[in-house]
Amino acid sequence: MNGDTYDIPARVREGSTSDIRSIDDWRRAYLDCQADPDGFWLDVTRDLVEWRAAPTVGLEGDYRHIKGGPFTWFGDGQLNVTETCLDQHLEERGDKTAILWEGDEPGDVRRLTYRDLHAEVCRAANALQAMGLHRGERVIIYMGMVPEAAVAMLACARLGAVHSVVFGGFSAEALRDRVRDCGAEFVITQDEGMRGGRTIPLKATTDEALEGEHGVKKVLVLKRTGGDVGWTEGRDVWWHEAVEGASPDCPAEVVAADHPLFILYTSGSTGRPKGLVHTCGGYLTYTAYTHRTVFDLREDDVYACVADVGWITGHSYIVYGPLANGATTFMFESTPTYPDAGRYWDMVQRHGFTIFYTAPTAIRALAAQGDDFVTKYDRSSLRVLGTVGEPINPDAWIWYHQVVGEGRCTIVDTWWQTETGGIAISPIAPATAPKPGSATRPMPGIEPVLMDPKTDRPIRGPGQGLLCIAQPWPGQARTVFGDHDRYVATYFSNFEGLYFTGDGCRRDSDGYYWITGRVDDVINVSGHRMGTAEFEAALLHDEAVGEAAVVGFPHDLKGQGVWAYVVLQAGERWSDDLEQRLHKVVRSVIGAHARVDVLQPVPGLPKTRSGKVMRRILRKVAEGHADQLGDTSTLADPAVVDAIVEGAKGRHG
Ligand code: WT7
């Protein structure tokens, strides 16, 4: 299990200072970083990142002064991230495959070498520049999983522009919100996406999102399917017309280390999604370092992360980390079950993946289909198996290890968040002895603190509490776009001087960490993070709805399901039609990936006398623990609870 039983090919950059090959190496690196974080990260970044002006300073600022403005890393450094991801590889790895892509149909494959990718990024950057894109301006990327999505991201970075990728499953309304929030002047999309044999109307949704007020000047449209699309003359530009003829050379715009690289929207407990800002130097350093370290990257690896670039996993571990490291990175357009549940393992056999990274929800879904879909394919190339997105239950871990990895591969259960930029707590493949279900130990630079919610004090030694982190690290998001106060209020106001993650966590007597899940009003459905407030706001779009309260509940396959309690307006009646309408409104306000599992009509919500909804009670009922409601004596109307408990019966699936 520790990687000693097979031949070890050359590592990427032999003998790098950042190699961790044993638990002693990890301990040394961890302690070095703790003793001198600036020295540690300056060494790492000089080793892994191509700087135009190498930084001489590490961290400036801290959590205690976060109100006054973001902390910075590598303040005097200057770079363009694409020179690390592309240019530096041209000499040694020009003919190496940078992006290996498989489309929706099995066997529909494209390969872009580092030379191809460099040229394509430069062409796209030149095209965008000719269309008027400047440094610092925001570009929304609303695409499926095509190589051009990565090209678009890197083309923005080449120009010092700031991309914000919006997952292709989001609705027009969600897209519009993001376009407006970040003040985007450009949108890059495609005619249609392809997924599981179905088309996704990306251009049509973009058109709908751009009805009404916005600052978008140009929409660049990749032709993926050739399907019919609407066209706005003067605004819309075909990718092939603008990009193909452009020059394959484009000078990289040199920016300061803390220049924003991208904004990525993510859901929180309250309000609208927040646009987290990641920066060039720190983010790239951290993703490059964690990618090579955690996965034990080797030069000839075929590395496959099957996430979507619409989420942080795709940014950090499909695009930026792997390309910075000169790896072959896989992009996958389809789903794990198209055409059948053997798709991943069929691709392992055909492409020879050595590292495979997916989410527990996919592992559970595939395990439920039986082992034959796995065992009929040759998986002998696999060496490291990763998981991310939600706690992995030991059964799923063991299935992944025994059946997929033939008991031979190392499993890395990587805990991190959009906010952390990269992996924060995780085994390091060649070093850490795993325990199924535990994210194990922190990466160098990550100082976890478990806070006791009852005493507001840190827990020493084994125990369970709220997971915080004590010190900034280079990959950490710096602010919320346009709303630094919200960043401070969300992450730094719970505990003085600590970053609060929103997760609960247990530490065992070996110092291993076990994430227990969100402790706030965020639900994690199939690894997709959604705010209960967003569902509630969506349901309230329907006139028949007076009040709504949404909570998560444990779900065998999805990790968490979505349970909505709905109070109708006076005079409205519950019906199948209404139920369908409510499902539809959630889909149209948030997106196709957002679905309420249980819609329960209730006569009222349990509220305190001061009018606060007691979500604890609603959670207990949804979890099927109506017998553990605790103290309900502060409720304004205790009878409401009886009706809710009664109405919930038989809805637990
Ligand atoms: C939340 C962050 C990080 C990329 C994908 C999700 C949960 C993530 C794990 C893990 C237990 C995990 C946490 C976290 N989470 N990885 N290995 N074990 N929980 O990014 O959308 O920002 O969601 O996902 O609850 O807070 P995200």
XYZ file of C-alpha atoms and ligand atoms in Angstrom:
680
model
C 0.000 0.000 0.000
C 2.948 2.311 0.426
C 4.239 2.220 -3.095
C 7.313 0.053 -2.537
C 6.145 -2.919 -4.519
C 6.417 -1.616 -8.055
C 9.085 -0.005 -10.212
C 9.452 3.671 -9.618
C 10.068 5.624 -12.820
C 11.826 8.986 -12.781
C 10.085 11.725 -10.868
C 9.228 14.997 -12.450
C 12.302 17.141 -11.696
C 14.452 14.637 -9.920
C 15.706 15.646 -6.518
C 13.495 18.687 -6.084
C 13.522 20.242 -2.636
C 9.825 19.626 -2.351
C 9.912 15.827 -2.656
C 8.162 13.932 0.101
C 8.813 10.213 -0.110
C 8.343 9.030 3.454
C 6.512 10.069 6.569
C 9.797 11.404 7.933
C 10.095 13.631 4.866
C 6.586 14.849 5.533
C 7.382 15.575 9.161
C 10.543 17.439 8.217
C 8.767 19.486 5.539
C 5.870 20.205 7.878
C 8.137 21.397 10.676
C 10.375 23.373 8.306
C 7.356 25.149 6.936
C 6.029 25.826 10.408
C 9.366 27.245 11.577
C 9.930 29.392 8.498
C 6.927 29.562 6.188
C 8.423 32.344 4.073
C 11.661 30.455 3.522
C 9.829 27.222 2.776
C 7.444 28.683 0.207
C 10.082 30.893 -1.409
C 12.179 27.763 -1.999
C 9.188 25.887 -3.386
C 8.090 28.669 -5.667
C 11.580 29.296 -7.050
C 11.761 25.597 -7.765
C 8.358 25.137 -9.405
C 7.317 28.466 -10.874
C 8.835 30.509 -13.695
C 9.112 34.056 -12.412
C 10.072 37.109 -14.471
C 11.155 38.690 -11.197
C 11.616 36.060 -8.495
C 10.057 37.056 -5.177
C 12.154 37.786 -2.128
C 9.288 38.177 0.338
C 6.791 35.559 1.476
C 3.698 36.399 3.486
C 2.691 39.963 4.240
C -0.346 40.560 6.436
C -2.220 38.089 8.603
C -5.682 37.013 9.725
C -5.793 39.480 12.606
C -5.533 42.430 10.247
C -7.649 40.935 7.491
C -10.299 43.670 7.843
C -7.808 46.177 6.536
C -7.239 44.180 3.342
C -6.026 40.852 1.992
C -2.715 39.309 3.023
C -0.299 38.775 0.146
C 2.308 36.202 -0.823
C 5.439 36.872 -2.852
C 4.627 40.592 -2.928
C 7.609 41.676 -5.040
C 7.421 38.774 -7.506
C 6.333 39.199 -11.117
C 5.179 36.526 -13.495
C 2.677 35.294 -15.994
C 1.297 31.892 -14.999
C 1.178 30.638 -18.586
C 4.981 30.787 -18.755
C 5.068 28.173 -16.012
C 2.229 26.148 -17.517
C 3.365 26.333 -21.139
C 6.494 28.188 -22.252
C 8.898 26.568 -19.804
C 7.975 23.108 -21.117
C 8.493 23.813 -24.811
C 12.119 22.838 -24.918
C 12.012 19.607 -22.929
C 8.395 18.593 -23.342
C 7.246 20.271 -26.518
C 6.067 16.976 -28.009
C 4.663 15.582 -24.782
C 0.878 15.417 -24.587
C -0.322 18.244 -22.391
C -4.052 17.673 -22.748
C -5.520 14.282 -23.531
C -9.212 14.709 -24.228
C -11.966 12.176 -24.596
C -15.326 13.345 -25.854
C -18.767 12.152 -24.996
C -18.522 9.181 -27.362
C -15.969 6.578 -26.250
C -12.873 6.713 -28.407
C -13.455 10.272 -29.635
C -9.997 11.415 -28.606
C -7.875 14.535 -29.093
C -4.296 15.124 -27.990
C -2.665 18.521 -27.653
C 1.057 18.548 -27.085
C 2.634 21.306 -25.042
C 3.634 22.910 -28.327
C 0.061 22.684 -29.665
C -1.400 24.011 -26.443
C 1.034 26.910 -26.300
C 0.185 27.899 -29.881
C -3.557 27.535 -29.332
C -3.491 29.603 -26.131
C -1.508 32.317 -27.915
C -3.950 32.334 -30.832
C -6.921 32.602 -28.500
C -5.194 35.334 -26.501
C -4.451 37.280 -29.670
C -8.051 36.884 -30.794
C -9.384 38.103 -27.449
C -6.980 41.004 -27.479
C -8.102 41.969 -30.961
C -11.672 41.906 -29.679
C -10.661 44.428 -27.035
C -9.841 42.373 -23.940
C -7.409 44.042 -21.562
C -5.501 43.107 -18.467
C -7.656 42.981 -15.336
C -10.969 42.683 -17.206
C -13.288 39.793 -16.399
C -14.231 37.009 -18.779
C -16.988 34.518 -18.057
C -16.277 31.057 -19.462
C -19.468 29.018 -19.818
C -18.470 25.844 -21.593
C -18.535 22.093 -21.396
C -15.472 19.913 -20.975
C -13.675 20.648 -24.228
C -9.945 21.415 -24.544
C -10.904 24.956 -25.561
C -12.237 25.562 -22.044
C -8.693 25.163 -20.719
C -7.363 27.147 -23.681
C -9.793 29.958 -22.851
C -8.699 30.018 -19.201
C -5.035 30.140 -20.133
C -5.634 32.731 -22.867
C -7.170 35.045 -20.270
C -4.201 34.420 -17.996
C -1.814 35.149 -20.883
C -3.316 38.634 -21.132
C -3.551 39.225 -17.403
C -7.345 39.127 -17.698
C -9.417 37.427 -14.994
C -11.528 34.414 -15.882
C -14.578 33.215 -14.087
C -15.670 29.775 -15.191
C -19.352 29.044 -14.673
C -20.219 25.342 -14.615
C -22.200 24.409 -17.742
C -25.070 23.041 -15.638
C -25.976 26.453 -14.241
C -29.137 28.170 -15.457
C -29.432 31.440 -17.359
C -30.378 33.211 -14.169
C -27.348 31.911 -12.274
C -25.137 32.829 -15.223
C -26.640 36.340 -15.389
C -25.964 36.884 -11.681
C -22.319 35.965 -12.143
C -21.896 38.053 -15.298
C -23.242 41.050 -13.393
C -21.471 40.441 -10.129
C -18.031 40.357 -11.686
C -18.778 42.998 -14.321
C -17.702 40.711 -17.164
C -17.115 42.296 -20.557
C -16.621 39.010 -22.383
C -18.284 35.628 -22.388
C -16.737 32.554 -23.960
C -19.157 29.736 -24.655
C -19.940 27.062 -27.232
C -22.930 26.304 -29.412
C -23.862 23.240 -27.405
C -22.305 20.923 -24.885
C -22.412 17.118 -25.162
C -22.969 14.917 -22.162
C -24.241 11.393 -21.931
C -25.563 11.464 -25.502
C -27.519 14.650 -24.894
C -26.886 18.198 -25.992
C -26.729 21.119 -23.577
C -27.845 24.459 -25.037
C -24.949 26.589 -23.802
C -25.272 29.384 -26.370
C -29.048 29.612 -25.969
C -28.636 29.826 -22.201
C -25.981 32.509 -22.644
C -28.356 34.486 -24.875
C -31.063 34.226 -22.242
C -28.655 35.293 -19.509
C -27.653 38.323 -21.537
C -31.204 39.636 -21.945
C -31.505 42.785 -19.893
C -28.710 44.824 -18.411
C -25.055 43.791 -18.430
C -21.675 45.022 -19.563
C -20.845 42.218 -21.990
C -19.388 43.502 -25.261
C -18.426 40.287 -27.006
C -19.386 36.624 -26.918
C -16.864 34.185 -28.358
C -18.566 30.967 -29.476
C -16.864 27.638 -30.078
C -18.597 25.325 -32.537
C -18.820 21.947 -30.814
C -21.894 20.249 -32.274
C -22.875 22.469 -35.186
C -26.385 22.777 -33.771
C -28.516 25.814 -34.625
C -27.903 28.834 -32.459
C -29.180 32.384 -32.279
C -26.742 35.098 -33.301
C -26.376 38.714 -32.221
C -24.472 40.581 -34.929
C -21.703 42.766 -33.606
C -21.610 40.917 -30.298
C -21.134 37.262 -31.194
C -17.922 35.972 -32.754
C -17.167 32.412 -33.848
C -14.105 30.908 -32.189
C -12.895 29.322 -35.448
C -13.142 32.630 -37.306
C -11.340 34.658 -34.668
C -8.845 32.162 -33.294
C -7.734 29.915 -36.138
C -6.174 32.698 -38.189
C -4.561 34.463 -35.247
C -0.815 34.424 -34.636
C 0.524 31.541 -32.518
C 2.836 33.941 -30.714
C 1.552 36.184 -28.016
C 3.791 37.915 -25.500
C 2.785 37.126 -21.947
C 1.505 40.048 -19.888
C 3.697 40.216 -16.803
C 1.766 40.864 -13.606
C 2.441 41.108 -9.895
C 2.227 37.901 -7.862
C -1.040 38.898 -6.253
C -2.741 39.994 -9.471
C -6.045 38.070 -9.665
C -5.918 34.941 -11.811
C -9.582 34.007 -11.537
C -12.824 34.436 -9.692
C -14.805 31.333 -8.860
C -18.294 31.516 -7.418
C -19.199 29.213 -4.604
C -22.190 28.773 -2.349
C -22.219 29.648 1.309
C -24.722 29.520 4.120
C -26.317 32.845 3.349
C -27.125 35.006 0.390
C -25.871 34.695 -3.148
C -22.784 32.781 -4.170
C -19.523 34.555 -3.424
C -16.889 35.236 -6.067
C -13.695 34.012 -4.452
C -10.551 35.579 -5.849
C -7.418 33.515 -6.439
C -4.140 35.118 -7.330
C -1.395 34.243 -9.806
C 1.761 33.573 -7.800
C 0.475 32.009 -4.601
C -2.219 29.887 -6.199
C 0.089 28.515 -8.875
C 2.797 27.703 -6.338
C 0.369 25.892 -4.090
C -1.437 23.901 -6.786
C 1.828 22.881 -8.461
C 3.339 21.824 -5.140
C 0.336 19.871 -3.861
C -0.311 18.219 -7.213
C 3.161 16.752 -7.541
C 3.485 15.936 -3.846
C 0.128 14.363 -3.028
C -0.109 12.295 -6.214
C 3.597 11.427 -6.324
C 3.799 12.725 -9.878
C 6.276 11.107 -12.293
C 7.340 12.284 -15.715
C 5.548 9.528 -17.632
C 2.293 9.628 -15.690
C -1.008 9.777 -17.493
C -2.904 11.781 -14.944
C -6.708 11.803 -15.045
C -8.912 14.002 -12.907
C -12.486 13.513 -14.091
C -13.934 16.635 -12.499
C -15.339 19.577 -14.458
C -13.399 22.798 -14.971
C -16.496 24.584 -13.690
C -15.423 23.697 -10.154
C -12.231 24.387 -8.255
C -11.049 20.791 -8.685
C -10.904 21.328 -12.427
C -9.070 24.648 -12.079
C -6.421 23.355 -9.687
C -6.006 19.719 -10.679
C -6.958 19.534 -14.347
C -5.520 22.820 -15.558
C -3.112 24.812 -13.399
C -1.357 22.279 -11.123
C -0.762 19.560 -13.748
C 0.287 21.961 -16.510
C 2.655 23.811 -14.180
C 4.222 20.416 -13.510
C 4.462 19.474 -17.177
C 2.110 16.536 -16.723
C -0.214 14.906 -19.230
C -3.636 15.939 -17.970
C -6.891 14.347 -19.054
C -10.129 16.165 -19.853
C -13.356 14.198 -19.966
C -16.526 15.446 -21.594
C -18.897 12.652 -20.636
C -20.276 10.991 -17.522
C -19.172 7.934 -15.519
C -22.156 5.933 -16.747
C -22.193 6.699 -20.460
C -22.608 4.448 -22.327
C -22.400 2.246 -19.225
C -20.854 2.049 -15.765
C -17.590 0.722 -17.214
C -16.627 3.994 -18.896
C -13.877 5.069 -16.494
C -12.195 1.678 -16.446
C -12.500 1.308 -20.212
C -10.580 4.601 -20.438
C -8.022 3.420 -17.887
C -7.335 0.461 -20.175
C -7.249 2.469 -23.400
C -5.259 5.475 -22.128
C -3.183 3.816 -19.427
C -4.060 6.254 -16.661
C -1.589 5.996 -13.801
C -3.297 8.469 -11.466
C -7.070 8.712 -11.293
C -8.960 11.341 -9.282
C -12.728 11.356 -8.765
C -15.448 11.978 -6.165
C -17.016 9.651 -3.588
C -20.437 10.080 -5.183
C -19.143 8.517 -8.423
C -17.401 5.744 -6.500
C -20.610 4.884 -4.638
C -22.721 5.006 -7.790
C -20.312 2.745 -9.679
C -19.872 0.329 -6.774
C -23.640 -0.101 -6.784
C -23.475 -1.320 -10.414
C -21.375 -4.330 -9.521
C -17.726 -5.279 -9.933
C -17.971 -6.724 -13.449
C -17.977 -3.284 -15.043
C -14.594 -2.743 -13.422
C -12.899 -6.102 -13.574
C -13.462 -6.682 -17.275
C -10.912 -3.924 -18.029
C -7.171 -3.956 -17.469
C -6.331 -1.508 -14.674
C -2.722 -2.492 -14.165
C -1.500 1.003 -15.146
C -3.130 2.599 -12.089
C -0.866 3.600 -9.229
C -2.590 6.365 -7.239
C -6.333 6.819 -6.738
C -7.679 10.099 -5.440
C -10.986 11.198 -4.028
C -12.381 14.657 -3.279
C -15.548 16.598 -2.638
C -17.174 15.020 0.390
C -16.413 12.568 3.134
C -15.867 9.092 1.715
C -17.493 6.317 3.683
C -15.143 3.422 4.507
C -17.196 0.972 2.374
C -16.699 3.100 -0.719
C -13.023 3.628 0.153
C -12.462 -0.101 0.470
C -14.270 -0.828 -2.786
C -12.129 1.787 -4.543
C -9.005 0.279 -3.018
C -9.805 -3.416 -3.439
C -11.838 -3.557 -6.625
C -10.671 -0.586 -8.683
C -7.100 -0.515 -7.387
C -6.750 -4.285 -6.964
C -5.467 -3.638 -3.434
C -2.294 -2.359 -5.048
C -2.841 1.379 -5.425
C -2.508 4.156 -2.910
C -5.684 6.034 -2.059
C -5.466 9.751 -1.373
C -8.564 11.218 0.255
C -7.944 14.902 -0.343
C -9.781 17.458 1.767
C -9.900 21.008 0.515
C -12.278 23.724 -0.635
C -12.763 26.392 -3.280
C -11.373 28.756 -0.665
C -8.214 26.770 0.018
C -7.217 26.763 -3.669
C -5.557 23.392 -3.319
C -5.385 20.246 -1.254
C -5.034 21.064 2.450
C -5.425 17.805 4.375
C -4.548 14.586 2.575
C -2.317 11.579 2.475
C 0.843 12.041 0.451
C 0.830 9.003 -1.799
C 4.279 7.535 -1.086
C 4.415 8.664 2.533
C 1.207 8.441 4.522
C -0.306 5.214 5.848
C -4.008 5.600 5.027
C -7.060 4.914 7.157
C -10.261 4.435 5.149
C -12.448 7.518 5.627
C -9.751 9.808 6.979
C -8.148 12.672 5.066
C -5.177 11.875 7.339
C -2.663 14.715 7.814
C -2.245 18.372 6.898
C -0.019 19.537 4.060
C 2.996 21.637 5.003
C 1.772 25.144 5.753
C -1.672 24.035 6.890
C -2.154 24.367 10.616
C -5.526 22.853 11.521
C -7.211 23.977 14.726
C -10.318 22.266 16.073
C -12.479 24.727 17.973
C -14.857 23.574 20.635
C -18.213 25.210 19.814
C -19.242 25.130 23.469
C -16.208 26.870 24.926
C -14.876 28.684 21.839
C -11.457 27.289 22.699
C -9.109 25.096 20.709
C -9.196 21.369 21.405
C -5.782 19.866 22.164
C -5.081 16.274 21.157
C -7.881 13.957 20.069
C -11.380 15.395 19.874
C -14.064 16.776 17.605
C -14.835 20.368 16.771
C -15.081 23.042 14.136
C -12.240 22.964 11.635
C -10.249 26.177 11.424
C -6.815 26.952 10.039
C -4.373 29.138 11.934
C -2.094 30.646 9.274
C -2.396 31.818 5.667
C -0.813 29.634 2.956
C -0.062 30.672 -0.629
C -3.084 28.992 -2.236
C -5.705 30.594 -0.034
C -8.350 32.813 -1.680
C -7.602 36.440 -0.877
C -11.003 38.066 -0.934
C -14.543 37.987 -2.266
C -14.692 39.937 -5.496
C -16.026 43.410 -4.812
C -16.904 42.625 -1.209
C -13.973 42.189 1.095
C -16.215 42.739 4.130
C -18.177 39.663 3.188
C -14.979 37.651 2.985
C -14.032 38.825 6.464
C -17.511 38.224 7.873
C -17.809 34.739 6.363
C -14.439 33.293 7.231
C -12.805 35.359 9.952
C -15.534 36.544 12.277
C -16.334 33.237 13.967
C -13.035 32.874 15.780
C -10.555 35.683 16.267
C -7.431 35.182 14.188
C -8.554 31.919 12.566
C -9.884 30.962 9.145
C -13.138 29.026 9.669
C -13.734 26.332 7.036
C -17.413 25.588 7.696
C -16.592 21.906 8.277
C -16.758 19.772 11.368
C -13.813 17.500 12.020
C -12.442 14.894 14.403
C -8.787 14.315 15.246
C -7.828 10.844 16.424
C -5.029 9.778 18.732
C -2.648 9.366 15.749
C -3.214 12.973 14.765
C -5.304 11.946 11.746
C -8.188 14.185 10.653
C -11.689 12.889 9.885
C -13.950 15.439 8.193
C -17.521 15.031 9.427
C -19.148 17.387 6.894
C -20.496 20.917 6.814
C -21.679 22.473 10.026
C -23.279 25.465 8.293
C -26.222 25.737 5.918
C -24.291 24.415 2.969
C -25.359 21.108 1.450
C -23.038 18.871 -0.456
C -25.022 16.968 -3.082
C -22.905 14.574 -5.121
C -19.873 16.736 -4.375
C -21.716 19.864 -5.563
C -21.819 22.550 -2.960
C -25.093 24.394 -2.669
C -26.528 26.844 -0.202
C -29.859 26.112 1.438
C -30.593 29.843 1.082
C -30.315 29.533 -2.698
C -32.922 26.758 -2.786
C -35.200 28.763 -0.507
C -34.897 31.864 -2.669
C -35.637 29.770 -5.768
C -38.774 28.221 -4.256
C -40.019 31.675 -3.251
C -40.038 32.632 -6.937
C -43.322 30.752 -7.190
C -46.264 32.883 -6.071
C -47.927 29.964 -4.340
C -45.052 29.663 -1.875
C -45.258 31.704 1.305
C -42.213 30.376 3.119
C -39.628 27.712 2.491
C -36.895 26.130 4.580
C -34.377 23.750 3.040
C -32.034 21.374 4.837
C -29.718 18.531 3.869
C -30.214 14.919 4.899
C -28.020 11.821 4.520
C -28.427 10.187 1.118
C -26.897 6.808 0.250
C -25.647 7.750 -3.191
C -25.465 11.522 -3.264
C -23.930 11.975 0.175
C -26.590 14.516 1.010
C -30.051 15.027 -0.363
C -32.137 18.204 -0.381
C -35.261 18.388 1.760
C -37.573 21.355 1.317
C -40.337 22.314 3.723
C -42.836 24.530 1.966
C -45.569 26.696 3.470
C -48.131 27.726 0.873
C -49.756 31.139 0.669
C -53.250 31.314 2.104
C -55.770 29.935 -0.390
C -53.181 27.882 -2.337
C -53.487 24.101 -2.497
C -50.852 21.435 -2.880
C -51.066 19.452 -6.140
C -48.873 17.384 -8.456
C -48.827 20.326 -10.832
C -47.525 22.630 -8.159
C -44.886 20.106 -7.193
C -43.687 19.889 -10.802
C -43.684 23.677 -11.019
C -41.514 23.936 -7.913
C -39.001 21.437 -9.285
C -38.907 23.452 -12.477
C -38.375 26.773 -10.748
C -35.394 25.403 -8.805
C -33.918 24.115 -12.035
C -34.419 27.398 -13.819
C -33.110 29.581 -10.989
C -30.086 27.476 -10.027
C -29.456 24.848 -12.678
C -30.000 21.297 -13.822
C -27.668 19.911 -11.155
C -29.865 21.323 -8.383
C -32.797 19.100 -7.493
C -34.957 18.922 -4.425
C -35.339 15.300 -3.316
C -38.215 15.783 -0.904
C -40.796 18.546 -1.148
C -42.908 18.506 1.970
C -45.889 20.803 2.378
C -46.142 22.019 5.975
C -48.652 24.263 7.752
C -45.877 26.449 9.163
C -42.193 26.464 10.077
C -40.978 25.869 13.630
C -40.029 29.311 14.899
C -38.893 30.781 18.150
C -41.035 33.504 19.655
C -38.695 36.033 18.115
C -39.417 34.532 14.695
C -36.195 32.640 14.022
C -36.651 29.352 12.142
C -35.314 26.480 14.237
C -33.425 24.685 11.505
C -32.077 22.158 13.976
C -35.562 20.672 14.275
C -36.032 20.578 10.521
C -32.678 18.840 10.102
C -33.521 16.208 12.701
C -36.839 15.440 11.032
C -35.210 15.155 7.598
C -32.516 12.916 9.039
C -35.251 10.613 10.342
C -34.520 11.453 13.965
C -37.862 12.934 14.926
C -37.414 11.259 18.295
C -34.403 13.468 19.072
C -35.801 16.935 18.661
C -34.430 18.152 21.958
C -35.823 21.206 23.617
C -38.794 22.614 21.712
C -40.137 24.693 24.569
C -38.945 27.963 23.058
C -41.165 27.455 20.008
C -43.926 29.906 19.303
C -46.257 27.114 18.159
C -45.197 23.586 19.169
C -48.133 22.036 17.265
C -46.388 22.870 13.994
C -43.688 20.355 14.860
C -46.189 17.523 15.273
C -47.609 18.273 11.841
C -44.113 18.350 10.330
C -43.128 15.047 11.943
C -46.384 13.459 10.813
C -46.010 14.797 7.260
C -42.433 13.556 6.988
C -43.432 9.940 7.602
C -42.926 7.740 4.583
C -40.820 10.338 2.755
C -37.458 8.953 3.753
C -37.221 6.822 0.590
C -16.372 21.246 0.779
C -15.753 22.159 -0.214
C -12.330 20.718 -2.979
C -12.847 20.487 -4.269
C -14.248 20.018 -4.349
C -15.235 20.674 -3.430
C -16.215 18.987 1.330
C -14.166 18.326 0.034
C -13.559 16.530 1.087
C -12.977 15.340 1.617
C -14.610 15.372 3.283
C -14.683 17.058 1.730
C -16.046 19.811 2.584
C -15.584 21.154 2.057
N -15.043 18.170 1.042
N -13.267 17.336 0.052
N -11.921 14.750 1.048
N -13.540 14.800 2.723
N -15.210 16.474 2.829
O -14.987 22.052 -3.253
O -17.263 22.985 -3.605
O -15.525 24.278 -2.331
O -16.595 22.227 -1.342
O -16.412 19.924 0.270
O -17.285 19.941 3.212
O -15.862 22.230 2.915
P -16.115 22.959 -2.672
